[in-house]
Tab-separated table of C-alpha atoms in Angstrom:
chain	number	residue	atom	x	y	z
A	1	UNK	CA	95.259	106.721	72.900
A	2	UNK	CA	95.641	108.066	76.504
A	3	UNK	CA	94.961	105.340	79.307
A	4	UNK	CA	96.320	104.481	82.493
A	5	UNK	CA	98.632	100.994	82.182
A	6	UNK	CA	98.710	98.206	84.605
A	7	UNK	CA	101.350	99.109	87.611
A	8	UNK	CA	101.053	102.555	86.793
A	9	UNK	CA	98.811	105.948	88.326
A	10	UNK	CA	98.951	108.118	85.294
A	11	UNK	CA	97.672	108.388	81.960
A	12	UNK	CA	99.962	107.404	79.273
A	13	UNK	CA	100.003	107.678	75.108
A	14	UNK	CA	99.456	103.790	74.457
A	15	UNK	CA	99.808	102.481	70.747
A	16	UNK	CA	96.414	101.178	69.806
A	17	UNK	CA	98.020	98.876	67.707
A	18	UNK	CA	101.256	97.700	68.909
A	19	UNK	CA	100.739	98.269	72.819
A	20	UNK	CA	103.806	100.202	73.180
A	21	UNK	CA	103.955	102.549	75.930
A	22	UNK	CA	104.856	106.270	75.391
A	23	UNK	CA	106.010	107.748	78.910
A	24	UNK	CA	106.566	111.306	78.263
A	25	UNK	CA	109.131	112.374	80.759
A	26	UNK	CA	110.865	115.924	80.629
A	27	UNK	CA	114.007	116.252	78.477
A	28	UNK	CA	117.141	117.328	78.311
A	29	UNK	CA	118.985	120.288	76.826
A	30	UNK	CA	122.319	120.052	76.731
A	31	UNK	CA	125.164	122.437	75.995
A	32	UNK	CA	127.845	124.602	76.678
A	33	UNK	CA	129.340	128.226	77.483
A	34	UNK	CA	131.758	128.231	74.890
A	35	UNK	CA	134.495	130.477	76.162
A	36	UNK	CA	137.641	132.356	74.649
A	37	UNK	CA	140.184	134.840	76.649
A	38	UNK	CA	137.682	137.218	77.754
A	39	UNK	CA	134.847	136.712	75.700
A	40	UNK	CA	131.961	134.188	74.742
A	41	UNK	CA	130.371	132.547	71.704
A	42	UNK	CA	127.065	132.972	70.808
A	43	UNK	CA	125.161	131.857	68.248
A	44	UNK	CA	122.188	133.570	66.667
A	45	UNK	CA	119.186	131.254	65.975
A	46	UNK	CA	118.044	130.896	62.207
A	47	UNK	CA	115.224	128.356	63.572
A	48	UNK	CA	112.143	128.813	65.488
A	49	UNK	CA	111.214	129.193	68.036
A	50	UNK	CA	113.121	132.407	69.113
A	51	UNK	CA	114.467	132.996	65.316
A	52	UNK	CA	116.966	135.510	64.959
A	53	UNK	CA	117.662	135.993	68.458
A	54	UNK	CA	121.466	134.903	70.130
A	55	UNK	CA	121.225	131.465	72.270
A	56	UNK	CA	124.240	129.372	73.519
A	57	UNK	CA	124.936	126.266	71.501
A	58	UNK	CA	122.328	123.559	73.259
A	59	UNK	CA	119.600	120.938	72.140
A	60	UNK	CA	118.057	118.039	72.694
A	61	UNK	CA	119.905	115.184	73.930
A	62	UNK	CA	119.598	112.051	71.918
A	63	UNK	CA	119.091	108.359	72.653
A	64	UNK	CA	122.111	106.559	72.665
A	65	UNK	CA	124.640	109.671	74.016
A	66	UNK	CA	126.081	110.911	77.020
A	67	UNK	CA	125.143	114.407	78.417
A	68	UNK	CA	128.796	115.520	77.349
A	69	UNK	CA	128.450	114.192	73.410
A	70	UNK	CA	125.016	115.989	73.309
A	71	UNK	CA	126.707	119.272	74.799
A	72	UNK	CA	129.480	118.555	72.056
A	73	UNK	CA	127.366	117.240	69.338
A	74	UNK	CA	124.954	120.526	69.512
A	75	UNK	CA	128.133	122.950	70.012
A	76	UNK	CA	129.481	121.129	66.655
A	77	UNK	CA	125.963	121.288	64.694
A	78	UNK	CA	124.904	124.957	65.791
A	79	UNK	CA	128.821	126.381	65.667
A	80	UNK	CA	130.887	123.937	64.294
A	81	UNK	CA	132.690	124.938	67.118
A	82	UNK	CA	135.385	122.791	68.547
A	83	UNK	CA	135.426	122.789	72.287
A	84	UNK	CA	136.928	121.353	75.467
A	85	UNK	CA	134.032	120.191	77.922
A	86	UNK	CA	135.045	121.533	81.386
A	87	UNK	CA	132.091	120.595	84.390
A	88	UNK	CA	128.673	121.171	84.430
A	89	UNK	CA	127.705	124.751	85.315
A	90	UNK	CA	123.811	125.374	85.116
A	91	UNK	CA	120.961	123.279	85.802
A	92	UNK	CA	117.959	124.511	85.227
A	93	UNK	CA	114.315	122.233	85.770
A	94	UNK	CA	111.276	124.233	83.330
A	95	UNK	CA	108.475	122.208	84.763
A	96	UNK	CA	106.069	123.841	82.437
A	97	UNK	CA	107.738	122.986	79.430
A	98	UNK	CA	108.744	119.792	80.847
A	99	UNK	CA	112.691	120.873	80.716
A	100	UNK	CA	115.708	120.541	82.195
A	101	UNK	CA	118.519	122.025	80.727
A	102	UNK	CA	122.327	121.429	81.300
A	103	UNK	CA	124.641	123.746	80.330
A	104	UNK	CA	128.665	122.599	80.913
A	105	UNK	CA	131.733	125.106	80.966
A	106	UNK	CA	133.526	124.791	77.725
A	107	UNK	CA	136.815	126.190	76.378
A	108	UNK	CA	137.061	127.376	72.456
A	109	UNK	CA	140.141	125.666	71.294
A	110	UNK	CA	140.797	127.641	68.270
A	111	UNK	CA	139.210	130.037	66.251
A	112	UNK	CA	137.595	127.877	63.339
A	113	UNK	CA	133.693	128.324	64.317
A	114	UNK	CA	131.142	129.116	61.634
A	115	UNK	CA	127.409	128.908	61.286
A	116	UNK	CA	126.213	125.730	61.464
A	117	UNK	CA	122.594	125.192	59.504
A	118	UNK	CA	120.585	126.070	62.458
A	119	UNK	CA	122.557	129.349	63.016
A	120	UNK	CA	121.948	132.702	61.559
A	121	UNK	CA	126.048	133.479	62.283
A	122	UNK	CA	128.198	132.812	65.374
A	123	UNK	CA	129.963	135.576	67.248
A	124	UNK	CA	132.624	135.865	70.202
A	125	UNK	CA	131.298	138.631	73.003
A	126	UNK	CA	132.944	140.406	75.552
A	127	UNK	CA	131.037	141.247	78.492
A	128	UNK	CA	130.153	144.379	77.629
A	129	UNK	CA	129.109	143.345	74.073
A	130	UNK	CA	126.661	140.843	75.157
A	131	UNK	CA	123.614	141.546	73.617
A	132	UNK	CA	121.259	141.375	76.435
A	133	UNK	CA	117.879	142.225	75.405
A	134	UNK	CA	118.171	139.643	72.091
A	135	UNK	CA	118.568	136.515	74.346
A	136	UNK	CA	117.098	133.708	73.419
A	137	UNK	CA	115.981	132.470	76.631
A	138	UNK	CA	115.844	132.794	80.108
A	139	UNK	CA	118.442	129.920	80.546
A	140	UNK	CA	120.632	131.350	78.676
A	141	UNK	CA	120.496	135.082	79.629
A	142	UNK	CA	121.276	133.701	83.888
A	143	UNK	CA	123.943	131.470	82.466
A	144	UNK	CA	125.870	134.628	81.335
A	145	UNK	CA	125.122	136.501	84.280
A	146	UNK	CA	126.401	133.753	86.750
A	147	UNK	CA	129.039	133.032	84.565
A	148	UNK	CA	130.442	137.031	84.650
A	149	UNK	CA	129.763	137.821	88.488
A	150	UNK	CA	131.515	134.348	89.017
A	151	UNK	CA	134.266	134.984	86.992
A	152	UNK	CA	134.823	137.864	89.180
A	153	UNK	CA	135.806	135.615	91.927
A	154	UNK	CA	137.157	132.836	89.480
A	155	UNK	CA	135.012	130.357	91.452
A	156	UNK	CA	132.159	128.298	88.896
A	157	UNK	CA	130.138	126.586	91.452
A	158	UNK	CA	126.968	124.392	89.871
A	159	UNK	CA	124.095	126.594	89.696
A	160	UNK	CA	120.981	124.565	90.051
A	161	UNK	CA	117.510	126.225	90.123
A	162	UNK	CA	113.837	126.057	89.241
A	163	UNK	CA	112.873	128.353	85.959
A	164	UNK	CA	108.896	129.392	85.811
A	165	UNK	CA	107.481	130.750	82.747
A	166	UNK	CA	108.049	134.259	81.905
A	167	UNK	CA	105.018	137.037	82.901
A	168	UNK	CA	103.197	137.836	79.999
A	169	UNK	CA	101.068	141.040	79.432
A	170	UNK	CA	97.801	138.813	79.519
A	171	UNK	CA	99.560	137.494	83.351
A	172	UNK	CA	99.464	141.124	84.656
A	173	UNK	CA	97.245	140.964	87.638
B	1	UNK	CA	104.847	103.886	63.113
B	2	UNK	CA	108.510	104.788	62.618
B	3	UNK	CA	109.371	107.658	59.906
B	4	UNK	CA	111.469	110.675	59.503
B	5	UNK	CA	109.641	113.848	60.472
B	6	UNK	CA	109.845	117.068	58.243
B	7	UNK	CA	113.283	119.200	59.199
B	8	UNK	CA	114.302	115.796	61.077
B	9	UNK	CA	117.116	113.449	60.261
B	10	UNK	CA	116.153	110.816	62.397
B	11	UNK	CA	113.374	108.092	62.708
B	12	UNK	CA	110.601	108.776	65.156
B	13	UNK	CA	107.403	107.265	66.281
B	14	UNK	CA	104.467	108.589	64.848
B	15	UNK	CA	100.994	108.293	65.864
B	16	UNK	CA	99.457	107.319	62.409
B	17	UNK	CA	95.865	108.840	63.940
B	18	UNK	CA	96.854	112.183	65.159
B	19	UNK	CA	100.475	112.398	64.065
B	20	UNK	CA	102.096	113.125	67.381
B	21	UNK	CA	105.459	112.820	66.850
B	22	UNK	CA	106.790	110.963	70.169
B	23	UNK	CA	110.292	111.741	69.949
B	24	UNK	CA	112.107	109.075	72.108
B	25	UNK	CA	115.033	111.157	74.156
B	26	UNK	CA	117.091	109.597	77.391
B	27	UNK	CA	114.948	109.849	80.517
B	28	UNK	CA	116.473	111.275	83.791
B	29	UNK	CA	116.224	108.976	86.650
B	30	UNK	CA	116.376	111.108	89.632
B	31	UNK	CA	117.242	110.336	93.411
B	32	UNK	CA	119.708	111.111	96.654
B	33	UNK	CA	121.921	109.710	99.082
B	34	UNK	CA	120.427	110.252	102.535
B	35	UNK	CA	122.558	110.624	105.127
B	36	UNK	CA	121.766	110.128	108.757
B	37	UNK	CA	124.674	110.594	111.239
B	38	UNK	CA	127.563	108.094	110.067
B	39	UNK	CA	124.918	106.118	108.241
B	40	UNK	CA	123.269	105.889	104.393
B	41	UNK	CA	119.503	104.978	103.557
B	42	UNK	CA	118.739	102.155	101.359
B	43	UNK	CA	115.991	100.266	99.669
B	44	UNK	CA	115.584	96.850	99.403
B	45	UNK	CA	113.476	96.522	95.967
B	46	UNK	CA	109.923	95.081	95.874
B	47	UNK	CA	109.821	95.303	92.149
B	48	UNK	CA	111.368	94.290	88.671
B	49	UNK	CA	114.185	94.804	87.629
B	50	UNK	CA	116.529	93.594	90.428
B	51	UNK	CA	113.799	92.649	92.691
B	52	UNK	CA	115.607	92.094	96.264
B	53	UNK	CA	118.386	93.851	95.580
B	54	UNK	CA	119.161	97.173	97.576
B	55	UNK	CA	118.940	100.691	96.055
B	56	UNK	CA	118.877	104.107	96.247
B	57	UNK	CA	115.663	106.268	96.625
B	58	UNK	CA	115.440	106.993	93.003
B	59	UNK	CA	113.074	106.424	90.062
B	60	UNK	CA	112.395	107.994	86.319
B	61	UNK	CA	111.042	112.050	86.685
B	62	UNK	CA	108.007	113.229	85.648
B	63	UNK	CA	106.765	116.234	83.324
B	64	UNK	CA	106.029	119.321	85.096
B	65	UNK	CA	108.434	118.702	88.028
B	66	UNK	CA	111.521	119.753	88.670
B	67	UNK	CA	114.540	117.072	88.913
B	68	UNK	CA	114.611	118.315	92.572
B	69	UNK	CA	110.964	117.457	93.246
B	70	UNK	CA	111.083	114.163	91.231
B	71	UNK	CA	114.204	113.278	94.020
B	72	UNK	CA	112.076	114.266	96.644
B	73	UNK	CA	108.851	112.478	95.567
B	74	UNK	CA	110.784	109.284	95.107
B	75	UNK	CA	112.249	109.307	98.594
B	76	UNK	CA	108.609	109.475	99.898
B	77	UNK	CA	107.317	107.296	97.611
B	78	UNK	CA	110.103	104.581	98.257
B	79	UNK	CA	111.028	105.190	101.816
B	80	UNK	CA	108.500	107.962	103.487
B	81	UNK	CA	111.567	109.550	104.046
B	82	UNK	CA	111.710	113.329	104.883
B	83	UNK	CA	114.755	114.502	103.306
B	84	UNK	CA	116.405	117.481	103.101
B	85	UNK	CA	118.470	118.001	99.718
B	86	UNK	CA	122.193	119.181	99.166
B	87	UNK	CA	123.642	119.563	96.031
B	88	UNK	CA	123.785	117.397	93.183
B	89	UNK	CA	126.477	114.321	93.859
B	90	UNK	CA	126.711	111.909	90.806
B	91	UNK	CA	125.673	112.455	87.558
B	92	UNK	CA	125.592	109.031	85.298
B	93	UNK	CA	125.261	108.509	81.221
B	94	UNK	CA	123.860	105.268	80.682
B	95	UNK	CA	124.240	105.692	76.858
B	96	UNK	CA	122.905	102.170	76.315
B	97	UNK	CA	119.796	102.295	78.211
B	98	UNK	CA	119.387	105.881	77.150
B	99	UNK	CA	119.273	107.079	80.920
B	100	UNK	CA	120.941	109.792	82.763
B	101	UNK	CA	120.965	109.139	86.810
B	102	UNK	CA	121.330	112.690	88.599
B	103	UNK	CA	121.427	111.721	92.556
B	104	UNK	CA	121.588	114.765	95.233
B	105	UNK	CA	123.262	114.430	98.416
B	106	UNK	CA	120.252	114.205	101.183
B	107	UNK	CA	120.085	114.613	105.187
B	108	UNK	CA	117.589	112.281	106.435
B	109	UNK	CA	115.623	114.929	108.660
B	110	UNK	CA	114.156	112.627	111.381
B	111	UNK	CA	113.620	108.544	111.263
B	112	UNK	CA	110.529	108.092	110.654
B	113	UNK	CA	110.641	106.694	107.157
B	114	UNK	CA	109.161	103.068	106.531
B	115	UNK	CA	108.500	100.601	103.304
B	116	UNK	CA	106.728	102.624	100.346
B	117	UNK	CA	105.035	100.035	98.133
B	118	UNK	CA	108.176	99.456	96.019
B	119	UNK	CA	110.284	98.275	98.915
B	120	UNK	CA	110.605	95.387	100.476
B	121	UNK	CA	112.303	97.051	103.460
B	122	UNK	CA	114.033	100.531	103.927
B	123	UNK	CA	117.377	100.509	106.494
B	124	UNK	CA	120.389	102.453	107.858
B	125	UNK	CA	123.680	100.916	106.873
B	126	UNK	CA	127.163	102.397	108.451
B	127	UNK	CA	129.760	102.171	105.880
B	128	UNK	CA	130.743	98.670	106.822
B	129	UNK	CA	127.425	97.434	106.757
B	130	UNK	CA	127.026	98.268	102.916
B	131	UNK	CA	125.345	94.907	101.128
B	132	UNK	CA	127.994	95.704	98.097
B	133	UNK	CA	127.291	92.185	96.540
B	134	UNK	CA	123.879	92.931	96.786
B	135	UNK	CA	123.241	96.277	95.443
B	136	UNK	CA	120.943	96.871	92.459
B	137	UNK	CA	122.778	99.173	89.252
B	138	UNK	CA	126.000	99.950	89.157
B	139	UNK	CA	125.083	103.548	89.617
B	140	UNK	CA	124.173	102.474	93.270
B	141	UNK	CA	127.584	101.194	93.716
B	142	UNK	CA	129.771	103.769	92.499
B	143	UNK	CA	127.057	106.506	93.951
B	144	UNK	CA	128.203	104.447	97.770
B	145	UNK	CA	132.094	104.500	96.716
B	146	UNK	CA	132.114	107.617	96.044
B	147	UNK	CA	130.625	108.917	98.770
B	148	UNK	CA	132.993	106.884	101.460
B	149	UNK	CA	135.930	107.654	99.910
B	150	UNK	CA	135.023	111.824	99.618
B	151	UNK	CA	133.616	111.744	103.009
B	152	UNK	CA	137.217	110.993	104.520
B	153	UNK	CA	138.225	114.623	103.218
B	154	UNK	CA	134.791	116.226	103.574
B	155	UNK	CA	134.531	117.317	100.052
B	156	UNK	CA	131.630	116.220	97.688
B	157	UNK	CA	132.680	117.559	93.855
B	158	UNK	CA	130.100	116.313	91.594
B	159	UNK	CA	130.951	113.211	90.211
B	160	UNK	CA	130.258	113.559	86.277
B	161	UNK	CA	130.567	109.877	84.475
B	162	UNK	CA	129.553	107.461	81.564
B	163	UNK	CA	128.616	104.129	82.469
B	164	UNK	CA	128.858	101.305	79.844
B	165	UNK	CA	127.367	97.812	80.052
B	166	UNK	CA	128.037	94.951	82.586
B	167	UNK	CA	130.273	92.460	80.876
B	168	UNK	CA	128.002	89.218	80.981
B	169	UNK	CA	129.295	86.105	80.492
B	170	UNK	CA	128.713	85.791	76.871
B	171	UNK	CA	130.616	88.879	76.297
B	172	UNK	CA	134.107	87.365	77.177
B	173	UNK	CA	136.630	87.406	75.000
């Protein structure tokens, strides 16, 4: 049931019969931009939702794990990639999904990747191969695009910013 | 109750009257460093855990902000602080408390902040000042270290890190 508890000023799931508390507090995606000589892994999605389209290897971060293992853990379960964790790149906030997604700079450090069970296949991209209008998400469509003009300059500073939700036709004013 | 979900491999609580699945992930804890001059704000806390004890402006985020908003709303809440935000300075993996502290660097903007209601008392401390046997969470302390020793070459890289447990006295060897 949903009631306000003692020392608090918002309405919380309480468990009628054990009292437990569920705060429901945004969570976090973790990840990585796998990356190989020029080019990038991708991985298309054989779950929902967003099935079939290509998505950076990221989920949700467990209990019990640090934002790197998850960004491993998920590059590992959706690639079966093996990767080298370089520093955090994106950070996006997705208030209306309750969101916040952190994607890390990674390194590919061979070629053994394969579909993991929640991927369709798994694919290395150059720039110009980057299939742009089957993105997953808007998290991972300005990760690529920050990661190429940056990569320009050879400069990765962390990109933090605020993602809203996406116009739909029933939006159009 | 606890049970695995369908396409889960994990326990989860389960709302045996509606079925919501409340999956239990690591909640962000959000904050900043503000900086006034040659001086840092603290909290002395008015609440459990560590009641007394001196803190950062910081506290768990909520849905539908952003982890920039939650830092903000805590430093108002805490200290009626009016901050401005820099980038994001420490990020902390608490793997056995499933948290994940993400503190911005934060320019105190005039001094008119004052006690919220979960602080004793809110000060400016120059770097010698620092109560370090009296700070709250390690992530406080190594937040403060950090900060003295980069501001000596004026260069703030974030500061990416897993924190373990406190050795207590029954954990000697």
């Amino acid at each position: 049931m949903l009631r306000i508890p003692p020392d608090d000023d918002r309405l919380r799931h309480i468990c009628e019969q054990c009292s437990t508390v569920h705060y429901q507090n945004p969570r976090i995606i973790a990840g990585c931009l796998p990356v190989y000589q020029d080019k990038v892994l991708l991985c298309r999605r054989a779950i929902e939702p967003r099935h079939g389209y290509w998505t950076l290897p990221a989920g949700f971060m467990e209990n019990a794990e640090s934002v790197e293992q998850a960004a491993l853990r998920e590059s590992w379960e959706e690639a079966r990639a093996n990767i080298t964790l370089h520093e955090l790149y994106t950070l996006f906030s997705i208030p209306h999904i309750n969101q916040v997604y952190m994607l890390f700079k990674g390194e590919l450090n061979d070629l053994n990747f394969s579909a993991g069970s929640e991927s369709l296949e798994v694919k290395l991209f150059t720039e110009a191969e980057i299939p742009w209008q089957q993105l997953a998400f808007p998290s991972i469509h300005k990760t690529l695009q920050y990661y190429f003009a940056d990569r320009l300059r050879q400069s990765y500073p962390l990109r933090s910013e605020v993602l809203g939700a996406r116009p739909r036709p029933a939006d159009k004013e």
